[in-house]
Amino acid sequence: MQLVKIYECLCDLTRLRLLNVLAQGPLCVCHFQEILRAPQVKISKHLAYLRARGLVVYERSGNWMVYDLPPKPTRDLRANLACLQDCARENPVFQRDLARLIKLAPKFADSSPCGCHSAGVAHSK
Amino acid sequence: MQLVKIYECLCDLTRLRLLNVLAQGPLCVCHFQEILRAPQVKISKHLAYLRARGLVVYERSGNWMVYDLPPKPTRDLRANLACLQDCARENPVFQRDLARLIKLAPKFADSSPCGCHSAGVAHSK
DNA sequence: TGACCATATTCCTGCTTAGGCATACAGGTA
DNA sequence: TACCTGTATGCCTAAGCAGGAATATGGTCA
């Protein structure tokens, strides 16, 4: 059942943080590293996990892999991502990630050939 | 983090079904067995799992253990249970469980000293 | 008291996972 | 071509979990 797959993705804190940050717009692996302050392997593996279950999509841009939420999520996924964001709003861990994203956004914008967030942050979906 | 614990509970189909049925009102183990058509050990273990993480509460009534959703759920739990019900509404597995619950309700009502559902089904929370 | 009932727990096995380290790969650049 | 950089993958270990079989527990009833 697809719903169970979604919850399997959501039952790890790192993945929750990835998804929460992604809700603000596409991002590449090295930026995730800075925002979550987590090693590359960890980020990359969790993204692979999410990818395999259809919770994220990605696109190569030179050396960079730019990840994003799926353009046409299922009803269940949409509902659960909305619920996650709702819960995350009150939670210090997620707040801190978003704060870092905002602080780093300008830096990302001009240092990143990958183009993620080059148009500025917070184009909420 | 409490949110992760919630998702850990939700990433198993049996537990999702238990919670979905529970949303209709308290129920004892043997009734879960009939509705889910699953062996006693399985039901009992998953209820223990949910209990340990605060997703359900229970009360002894003679030989029967009557389980229910917590009377004062956290914001996160409330949000996620609502989301689950929303997703479940469209899903045949959950629909079937609820159909069985409704069909069995009268039987439960008079054959159950445990009193669960003796006042009729569907007192939605 | 002893038998019985509903439920919980223990022990086992197989499977999945997180995390880290080392390494592989793919694209860009010189 | 060779090298650099960003990212992915393979291997390993420790931990957690689902499921089933057998057994234990605690309440009830005669």
mmCIF file of N, CA, C and O in Angstrom, chain B residues 31-117:
data_model
loop_
_atom_site.group_PDB
_atom_site.id
_atom_site.type_symbol
_atom_site.label_atom_id
_atom_site.label_comp_id
_atom_site.label_asym_id
_atom_site.label_seq_id
_atom_site.Cartn_x
_atom_site.Cartn_y
_atom_site.Cartn_z
ATOM 1 N N HIS B 31 -12.483 -8.212 19.253
ATOM 2 C CA HIS B 31 -13.230 -7.574 18.173
ATOM 3 C C HIS B 31 -12.305 -7.108 17.055
ATOM 4 O O HIS B 31 -12.637 -7.223 15.881
ATOM 5 N N PHE B 32 -11.145 -6.622 17.454
ATOM 6 C CA PHE B 32 -10.139 -6.308 16.426
ATOM 7 C C PHE B 32 -9.825 -7.546 15.602
ATOM 8 O O PHE B 32 -9.709 -7.484 14.378
ATOM 9 N N GLN B 33 -9.700 -8.674 16.282
ATOM 10 C CA GLN B 33 -9.391 -9.910 15.564
ATOM 11 C C GLN B 33 -10.419 -10.190 14.472
ATOM 12 O O GLN B 33 -10.078 -10.548 13.355
ATOM 13 N N GLU B 34 -11.679 -10.013 14.832
ATOM 14 C CA GLU B 34 -12.731 -10.305 13.853
ATOM 15 C C GLU B 34 -12.731 -9.306 12.713
ATOM 16 O O GLU B 34 -12.949 -9.649 11.550
ATOM 17 N N ILE B 35 -12.504 -8.045 13.048
ATOM 18 C CA ILE B 35 -12.585 -7.011 12.016
ATOM 19 C C ILE B 35 -11.392 -7.085 11.053
ATOM 20 O O ILE B 35 -11.550 -7.015 9.847
ATOM 21 N N LEU B 36 -10.218 -7.247 11.627
ATOM 22 C CA LEU B 36 -9.036 -7.304 10.754
ATOM 23 C C LEU B 36 -8.792 -8.715 10.221
ATOM 24 O O LEU B 36 -7.961 -8.910 9.345
ATOM 25 N N ARG B 37 -9.479 -9.698 10.790
ATOM 26 C CA ARG B 37 -9.215 -11.100 10.464
ATOM 27 C C ARG B 37 -7.724 -11.408 10.619
ATOM 28 O O ARG B 37 -7.078 -11.902 9.683
ATOM 29 N N ALA B 38 -7.226 -11.109 11.770
ATOM 30 C CA ALA B 38 -5.807 -11.350 12.048
ATOM 31 C C ALA B 38 -5.691 -12.089 13.381
ATOM 32 O O ALA B 38 -6.556 -11.952 14.248
ATOM 33 N N PRO B 39 -4.633 -12.884 13.528
ATOM 34 C CA PRO B 39 -4.476 -13.677 14.755
ATOM 35 C C PRO B 39 -4.279 -12.804 15.995
ATOM 36 O O PRO B 39 -3.799 -11.675 15.900
ATOM 37 N N GLN B 40 -4.612 -13.371 17.127
ATOM 38 C CA GLN B 40 -4.557 -12.637 18.384
ATOM 39 C C GLN B 40 -3.180 -12.075 18.682
ATOM 40 O O GLN B 40 -3.052 -10.914 19.095
ATOM 41 N N VAL B 41 -2.145 -12.883 18.479
ATOM 42 C CA VAL B 41 -0.789 -12.412 18.790
ATOM 43 C C VAL B 41 -0.471 -11.147 18.017
ATOM 44 O O VAL B 41 0.106 -10.209 18.554
ATOM 45 N N LYS B 42 -0.812 -11.192 16.765
ATOM 46 C CA LYS B 42 -0.486 -10.056 15.904
ATOM 47 C C LYS B 42 -1.157 -8.781 16.404
ATOM 48 O O LYS B 42 -0.514 -7.748 16.587
ATOM 49 N N ILE B 43 -2.449 -8.881 16.628
ATOM 50 C CA ILE B 43 -3.201 -7.723 17.130
ATOM 51 C C ILE B 43 -2.604 -7.236 18.447
ATOM 52 O O ILE B 43 -2.303 -6.055 18.631
ATOM 53 N N SER B 44 -2.409 -8.168 19.329
ATOM 54 C CA SER B 44 -1.968 -7.827 20.675
ATOM 55 C C SER B 44 -0.599 -7.154 20.663
ATOM 56 O O SER B 44 -0.360 -6.180 21.385
ATOM 57 N N LYS B 45 0.274 -7.665 19.829
ATOM 58 C CA LYS B 45 1.611 -7.080 19.770
ATOM 59 C C LYS B 45 1.588 -5.667 19.203
ATOM 60 O O LYS B 45 2.275 -4.784 19.696
ATOM 61 N N HIS B 46 0.819 -5.492 18.175
ATOM 62 C CA HIS B 46 0.772 -4.151 17.591
ATOM 63 C C HIS B 46 0.115 -3.158 18.547
ATOM 64 O O HIS B 46 0.514 -1.998 18.615
ATOM 65 N N LEU B 47 -0.872 -3.643 19.303
ATOM 66 C CA LEU B 47 -1.474 -2.748 20.290
ATOM 67 C C LEU B 47 -0.452 -2.393 21.368
ATOM 68 O O LEU B 47 -0.398 -1.250 21.836
ATOM 69 N N ALA B 48 0.374 -3.368 21.737
ATOM 70 C CA ALA B 48 1.415 -3.094 22.724
ATOM 71 C C ALA B 48 2.392 -2.049 22.198
ATOM 72 O O ALA B 48 2.836 -1.164 22.944
ATOM 73 N N TYR B 49 2.705 -2.168 20.927
ATOM 74 C CA TYR B 49 3.607 -1.210 20.286
ATOM 75 C C TYR B 49 3.016 0.201 20.349
ATOM 76 O O TYR B 49 3.678 1.155 20.738
ATOM 77 N N LEU B 50 1.758 0.296 19.992
ATOM 78 C CA LEU B 50 1.090 1.601 20.004
ATOM 79 C C LEU B 50 0.984 2.159 21.428
ATOM 80 O O LEU B 50 1.167 3.352 21.657
ATOM 81 N N ARG B 51 0.702 1.258 22.342
ATOM 82 C CA ARG B 51 0.559 1.624 23.752
ATOM 83 C C ARG B 51 1.860 2.220 24.273
ATOM 84 O O ARG B 51 1.874 3.263 24.915
ATOM 85 N N ALA B 52 2.972 1.536 23.948
ATOM 86 C CA ALA B 52 4.282 1.957 24.454
ATOM 87 C C ALA B 52 4.644 3.350 23.961
ATOM 88 O O ALA B 52 5.442 4.048 24.578
ATOM 89 N N ARG B 53 4.067 3.755 22.842
ATOM 90 C CA ARG B 53 4.380 5.067 22.268
ATOM 91 C C ARG B 53 3.259 6.075 22.477
ATOM 92 O O ARG B 53 3.280 7.152 21.880
ATOM 93 N N GLY B 54 2.288 5.670 23.280
ATOM 94 C CA GLY B 54 1.247 6.629 23.649
ATOM 95 C C GLY B 54 0.197 6.898 22.583
ATOM 96 O O GLY B 54 -0.563 7.846 22.689
ATOM 97 N N LEU B 55 0.110 6.029 21.589
ATOM 98 C CA LEU B 55 -0.900 6.266 20.546
ATOM 99 C C LEU B 55 -2.262 5.687 20.915
ATOM 100 O O LEU B 55 -3.269 6.019 20.300
ATOM 101 N N VAL B 56 -2.264 4.769 21.869
ATOM 102 C CA VAL B 56 -3.536 4.253 22.370
ATOM 103 C C VAL B 56 -3.461 4.121 23.897
ATOM 104 O O VAL B 56 -2.374 4.078 24.465
ATOM 105 N N VAL B 57 -4.615 4.067 24.505
ATOM 106 C CA VAL B 57 -4.687 3.780 25.943
ATOM 107 C C VAL B 57 -5.602 2.572 26.107
ATOM 108 O O VAL B 57 -6.314 2.204 25.173
ATOM 109 N N TYR B 58 -5.569 1.946 27.270
ATOM 110 C CA TYR B 58 -6.452 0.803 27.441
ATOM 111 C C TYR B 58 -6.932 0.721 28.874
ATOM 112 O O TYR B 58 -6.397 1.348 29.780
ATOM 113 N N GLU B 59 -7.956 -0.108 29.035
ATOM 114 C CA GLU B 59 -8.588 -0.234 30.336
ATOM 115 C C GLU B 59 -9.097 -1.664 30.435
ATOM 116 O O GLU B 59 -9.697 -2.171 29.493
ATOM 117 N N ARG B 60 -8.830 -2.278 31.551
ATOM 118 C CA ARG B 60 -9.309 -3.651 31.709
ATOM 119 C C ARG B 60 -10.794 -3.633 32.069
ATOM 120 O O ARG B 60 -11.249 -2.786 32.843
ATOM 121 N N SER B 61 -11.512 -4.600 31.497
ATOM 122 C CA SER B 61 -12.923 -4.744 31.846
ATOM 123 C C SER B 61 -13.185 -6.231 31.959
ATOM 124 O O SER B 61 -13.523 -6.887 30.993
ATOM 125 N N GLY B 62 -12.988 -6.761 33.149
ATOM 126 C CA GLY B 62 -13.072 -8.206 33.329
ATOM 127 C C GLY B 62 -11.932 -8.859 32.590
ATOM 128 O O GLY B 62 -10.778 -8.453 32.723
ATOM 129 N N ASN B 63 -12.269 -9.820 31.764
ATOM 130 C CA ASN B 63 -11.225 -10.467 30.988
ATOM 131 C C ASN B 63 -10.787 -9.640 29.782
ATOM 132 O O ASN B 63 -9.759 -9.901 29.198
ATOM 133 N N TRP B 64 -11.575 -8.662 29.449
ATOM 134 C CA TRP B 64 -11.333 -7.944 28.213
ATOM 135 C C TRP B 64 -10.474 -6.691 28.415
ATOM 136 O O TRP B 64 -10.601 -6.004 29.424
ATOM 137 N N MET B 65 -9.647 -6.424 27.425
ATOM 138 C CA MET B 65 -8.885 -5.184 27.437
ATOM 139 C C MET B 65 -9.497 -4.268 26.391
ATOM 140 O O MET B 65 -9.474 -4.587 25.190
ATOM 141 N N VAL B 66 -10.010 -3.170 26.838
ATOM 142 C CA VAL B 66 -10.651 -2.249 25.903
ATOM 143 C C VAL B 66 -9.676 -1.128 25.544
ATOM 144 O O VAL B 66 -9.205 -0.401 26.410
ATOM 145 N N TYR B 67 -9.383 -1.031 24.274
ATOM 146 C CA TYR B 67 -8.432 -0.016 23.794
ATOM 147 C C TYR B 67 -9.162 1.197 23.243
ATOM 148 O O TYR B 67 -10.275 1.084 22.732
ATOM 149 N N ASP B 68 -8.494 2.319 23.346
ATOM 150 C CA ASP B 68 -9.080 3.546 22.813
ATOM 151 C C ASP B 68 -7.960 4.517 22.428
ATOM 152 O O ASP B 68 -6.814 4.341 22.838
ATOM 153 N N LEU B 69 -8.324 5.522 21.666
ATOM 154 C CA LEU B 69 -7.365 6.592 21.395
ATOM 155 C C LEU B 69 -7.210 7.426 22.661
ATOM 156 O O LEU B 69 -8.123 7.474 23.482
ATOM 157 N N PRO B 70 -6.075 8.052 22.828
ATOM 158 C CA PRO B 70 -5.857 8.832 24.047
ATOM 159 C C PRO B 70 -6.849 9.988 24.152
ATOM 160 O O PRO B 70 -7.194 10.603 23.134
ATOM 161 N N PRO B 71 -7.328 10.261 25.353
ATOM 162 C CA PRO B 71 -8.339 11.297 25.541
ATOM 163 C C PRO B 71 -7.823 12.698 25.196
ATOM 164 O O PRO B 71 -8.576 13.524 24.700
ATOM 165 N N LYS B 72 -6.536 12.941 25.477
ATOM 166 C CA LYS B 72 -5.994 14.268 25.159
ATOM 167 C C LYS B 72 -4.750 14.122 24.297
ATOM 168 O O LYS B 72 -3.631 14.243 24.803
ATOM 169 N N PRO B 73 -4.953 13.872 23.023
ATOM 170 C CA PRO B 73 -3.793 13.668 22.140
ATOM 171 C C PRO B 73 -3.022 14.971 21.946
ATOM 172 O O PRO B 73 -3.593 16.057 22.062
ATOM 173 N N THR B 74 -1.747 14.864 21.633
ATOM 174 C CA THR B 74 -0.956 16.055 21.320
ATOM 175 C C THR B 74 -1.435 16.638 19.992
ATOM 176 O O THR B 74 -2.114 15.966 19.223
ATOM 177 N N ARG B 75 -1.009 17.849 19.754
ATOM 178 C CA ARG B 75 -1.351 18.520 18.505
ATOM 179 C C ARG B 75 -0.906 17.682 17.309
ATOM 180 O O ARG B 75 -1.656 17.459 16.363
ATOM 181 N N ASP B 76 0.347 17.203 17.381
ATOM 182 C CA ASP B 76 0.898 16.417 16.277
ATOM 183 C C ASP B 76 0.095 15.147 16.048
ATOM 184 O O ASP B 76 -0.184 14.761 14.913
ATOM 185 N N LEU B 77 -0.253 14.484 17.147
ATOM 186 C CA LEU B 77 -0.999 13.237 17.003
ATOM 187 C C LEU B 77 -2.372 13.502 16.410
ATOM 188 O O LEU B 77 -2.826 12.796 15.506
ATOM 189 N N ARG B 78 -3.013 14.533 16.907
ATOM 190 C CA ARG B 78 -4.342 14.866 16.400
ATOM 191 C C ARG B 78 -4.287 15.127 14.900
ATOM 192 O O ARG B 78 -5.083 14.594 14.122
ATOM 193 N N ALA B 79 -3.308 15.921 14.514
ATOM 194 C CA ALA B 79 -3.171 16.262 13.088
ATOM 195 C C ALA B 79 -2.958 15.011 12.244
ATOM 196 O O ALA B 79 -3.578 14.826 11.194
ATOM 197 N N ASN B 80 -2.095 14.129 12.717
ATOM 198 C CA ASN B 80 -1.781 12.954 11.912
ATOM 199 C C ASN B 80 -2.914 11.931 11.882
ATOM 200 O O ASN B 80 -3.108 11.259 10.871
ATOM 201 N N LEU B 81 -3.638 11.804 12.976
ATOM 202 C CA LEU B 81 -4.778 10.888 12.952
ATOM 203 C C LEU B 81 -5.854 11.406 12.004
ATOM 204 O O LEU B 81 -6.486 10.630 11.282
ATOM 205 N N ALA B 82 -6.030 12.706 12.006
ATOM 206 C CA ALA B 82 -6.999 13.295 11.081
ATOM 207 C C ALA B 82 -6.571 13.042 9.639
ATOM 208 O O ALA B 82 -7.381 12.662 8.790
ATOM 209 N N CYS B 83 -5.291 13.215 9.399
ATOM 210 C CA CYS B 83 -4.767 12.994 8.051
ATOM 211 C C CYS B 83 -4.937 11.539 7.644
ATOM 212 O O CYS B 83 -5.318 11.237 6.511
ATOM 213 N N LEU B 84 -4.669 10.645 8.586
ATOM 214 C CA LEU B 84 -4.829 9.217 8.293
ATOM 215 C C LEU B 84 -6.271 8.898 7.916
ATOM 216 O O LEU B 84 -6.535 8.208 6.931
ATOM 217 N N GLN B 85 -7.198 9.404 8.691
ATOM 218 C CA GLN B 85 -8.602 9.136 8.394
ATOM 219 C C GLN B 85 -8.974 9.676 7.028
ATOM 220 O O GLN B 85 -9.761 9.078 6.301
ATOM 221 N N ASP B 86 -8.415 10.829 6.730
ATOM 222 C CA ASP B 86 -8.682 11.438 5.436
ATOM 223 C C ASP B 86 -8.212 10.520 4.303
ATOM 224 O O ASP B 86 -8.932 10.263 3.336
ATOM 225 N N CYS B 87 -6.999 9.992 4.452
ATOM 226 C CA CYS B 87 -6.467 9.098 3.424
ATOM 227 C C CYS B 87 -7.212 7.771 3.404
ATOM 228 O O CYS B 87 -7.433 7.177 2.345
ATOM 229 N N ALA B 88 -7.580 7.300 4.581
ATOM 230 C CA ALA B 88 -8.215 5.983 4.692
ATOM 231 C C ALA B 88 -9.580 5.959 4.013
ATOM 232 O O ALA B 88 -10.005 4.936 3.492
ATOM 233 N N ARG B 89 -10.215 7.103 4.028
ATOM 234 C CA ARG B 89 -11.575 7.188 3.495
ATOM 235 C C ARG B 89 -11.659 6.683 2.056
ATOM 236 O O ARG B 89 -12.647 6.120 1.626
ATOM 237 N N GLU B 90 -10.576 6.867 1.323
ATOM 238 C CA GLU B 90 -10.573 6.513 -0.103
ATOM 239 C C GLU B 90 -9.994 5.129 -0.360
ATOM 240 O O GLU B 90 -9.786 4.755 -1.501
ATOM 241 N N ASN B 91 -9.665 4.421 0.694
ATOM 242 C CA ASN B 91 -8.882 3.200 0.515
ATOM 243 C C ASN B 91 -9.678 1.947 0.844
ATOM 244 O O ASN B 91 -10.212 1.807 1.939
ATOM 245 N N PRO B 92 -9.733 1.013 -0.106
ATOM 246 C CA PRO B 92 -10.573 -0.192 0.046
ATOM 247 C C PRO B 92 -10.285 -0.998 1.306
ATOM 248 O O PRO B 92 -11.217 -1.523 1.919
ATOM 249 N N VAL B 93 -9.024 -1.100 1.678
ATOM 250 C CA VAL B 93 -8.702 -1.904 2.862
ATOM 251 C C VAL B 93 -9.383 -1.324 4.105
ATOM 252 O O VAL B 93 -10.018 -2.042 4.882
ATOM 253 N N PHE B 94 -9.257 -0.044 4.255
ATOM 254 C CA PHE B 94 -9.847 0.604 5.428
ATOM 255 C C PHE B 94 -11.366 0.627 5.343
ATOM 256 O O PHE B 94 -12.065 0.452 6.339
ATOM 257 N N GLN B 95 -11.862 0.817 4.146
ATOM 258 C CA GLN B 95 -13.309 0.809 3.947
ATOM 259 C C GLN B 95 -13.893 -0.535 4.385
ATOM 260 O O GLN B 95 -14.913 -0.612 5.061
ATOM 261 N N ARG B 96 -13.193 -1.585 3.984
ATOM 262 C CA ARG B 96 -13.668 -2.926 4.312
ATOM 263 C C ARG B 96 -13.713 -3.141 5.824
ATOM 264 O O ARG B 96 -14.672 -3.684 6.367
ATOM 265 N N ASP B 97 -12.651 -2.672 6.495
ATOM 266 C CA ASP B 97 -12.627 -2.798 7.951
ATOM 267 C C ASP B 97 -13.825 -2.088 8.581
ATOM 268 O O ASP B 97 -14.487 -2.641 9.465
ATOM 269 N N LEU B 98 -14.083 -0.893 8.114
ATOM 270 C CA LEU B 98 -15.193 -0.139 8.711
ATOM 271 C C LEU B 98 -16.530 -0.808 8.410
ATOM 272 O O LEU B 98 -17.426 -0.837 9.256
ATOM 273 N N ALA B 99 -16.626 -1.375 7.206
ATOM 274 C CA ALA B 99 -17.854 -2.091 6.860
ATOM 275 C C ALA B 99 -18.058 -3.275 7.802
ATOM 276 O O ALA B 99 -19.165 -3.517 8.285
ATOM 277 N N ARG B 100 -16.982 -3.975 8.078
ATOM 278 C CA ARG B 100 -17.097 -5.111 8.999
ATOM 279 C C ARG B 100 -17.463 -4.652 10.396
ATOM 280 O O ARG B 100 -18.234 -5.297 11.092
ATOM 281 N N LEU B 101 -16.885 -3.529 10.776
ATOM 282 C CA LEU B 101 -17.192 -2.995 12.106
ATOM 283 C C LEU B 101 -18.686 -2.723 12.232
ATOM 284 O O LEU B 101 -19.327 -3.101 13.215
ATOM 285 N N ILE B 102 -19.233 -2.111 11.186
ATOM 286 C CA ILE B 102 -20.658 -1.773 11.237
ATOM 287 C C ILE B 102 -21.516 -3.034 11.264
ATOM 288 O O ILE B 102 -22.480 -3.149 12.008
ATOM 289 N N LYS B 103 -21.109 -4.011 10.456
ATOM 290 C CA LYS B 103 -21.882 -5.249 10.402
ATOM 291 C C LYS B 103 -21.836 -5.999 11.734
ATOM 292 O O LYS B 103 -22.811 -6.586 12.168
ATOM 293 N N LEU B 104 -20.668 -5.956 12.366
ATOM 294 C CA LEU B 104 -20.499 -6.725 13.588
ATOM 295 C C LEU B 104 -20.971 -5.976 14.827
ATOM 296 O O LEU B 104 -21.142 -6.575 15.894
ATOM 297 N N ALA B 105 -21.197 -4.702 14.694
ATOM 298 C CA ALA B 105 -21.534 -3.886 15.855
ATOM 299 C C ALA B 105 -22.689 -4.438 16.698
ATOM 300 O O ALA B 105 -22.564 -4.532 17.918
ATOM 301 N N PRO B 106 -23.796 -4.833 16.058
ATOM 302 C CA PRO B 106 -24.909 -5.362 16.879
ATOM 303 C C PRO B 106 -24.497 -6.602 17.657
ATOM 304 O O PRO B 106 -24.824 -6.746 18.843
ATOM 305 N N LYS B 107 -23.747 -7.463 16.995
ATOM 306 C CA LYS B 107 -23.265 -8.670 17.663
ATOM 307 C C LYS B 107 -22.385 -8.315 18.860
ATOM 308 O O LYS B 107 -22.525 -8.863 19.952
ATOM 309 N N PHE B 108 -21.492 -7.384 18.637
ATOM 310 C CA PHE B 108 -20.622 -6.938 19.722
ATOM 311 C C PHE B 108 -21.470 -6.393 20.870
ATOM 312 O O PHE B 108 -21.196 -6.645 22.039
ATOM 313 N N ALA B 109 -22.500 -5.648 20.488
ATOM 314 C CA ALA B 109 -23.285 -4.939 21.486
ATOM 315 C C ALA B 109 -23.886 -5.867 22.522
ATOM 316 O O ALA B 109 -23.851 -5.597 23.717
ATOM 317 N N ASP B 110 -24.440 -7.018 22.070
ATOM 318 C CA ASP B 110 -25.075 -7.841 23.092
ATOM 319 C C ASP B 110 -24.239 -9.015 23.583
ATOM 320 O O ASP B 110 -24.505 -9.561 24.639
ATOM 321 N N SER B 111 -23.185 -9.368 22.831
ATOM 322 C CA SER B 111 -22.395 -10.511 23.287
ATOM 323 C C SER B 111 -21.183 -10.089 24.098
ATOM 324 O O SER B 111 -20.446 -10.913 24.590
ATOM 325 N N SER B 112 -20.962 -8.788 24.247
ATOM 326 C CA SER B 112 -19.715 -8.340 24.851
ATOM 327 C C SER B 112 -19.887 -7.763 26.237
ATOM 328 O O SER B 112 -20.374 -6.656 26.383
ATOM 329 N N PRO B 113 -19.456 -8.515 27.199
ATOM 330 C CA PRO B 113 -19.461 -7.979 28.569
ATOM 331 C C PRO B 113 -18.500 -6.803 28.675
ATOM 332 O O PRO B 113 -18.515 -6.091 29.659
ATOM 333 N N CYS B 114 -17.648 -6.651 27.680
ATOM 334 C CA CYS B 114 -16.649 -5.603 27.807
ATOM 335 C C CYS B 114 -17.257 -4.232 27.602
ATOM 336 O O CYS B 114 -16.688 -3.230 27.998
ATOM 337 N N GLY B 115 -18.440 -4.213 27.000
ATOM 338 C CA GLY B 115 -19.122 -2.930 26.888
ATOM 339 C C GLY B 115 -18.643 -2.062 25.745
ATOM 340 O O GLY B 115 -19.203 -0.997 25.514
ATOM 341 N N CYS B 116 -17.621 -2.501 25.023
ATOM 342 C CA CYS B 116 -17.191 -1.649 23.940
ATOM 343 C C CYS B 116 -18.230 -1.711 22.851
ATOM 344 O O CYS B 116 -18.719 -2.759 22.489
ATOM 345 N N HIS B 117 -18.599 -0.578 22.368
ATOM 346 C CA HIS B 117 -19.588 -0.450 21.305
ATOM 347 C C HIS B 117 -20.967 -0.921 21.728
ATOM 348 O O HIS B 117 -21.841 -1.091 20.884
#
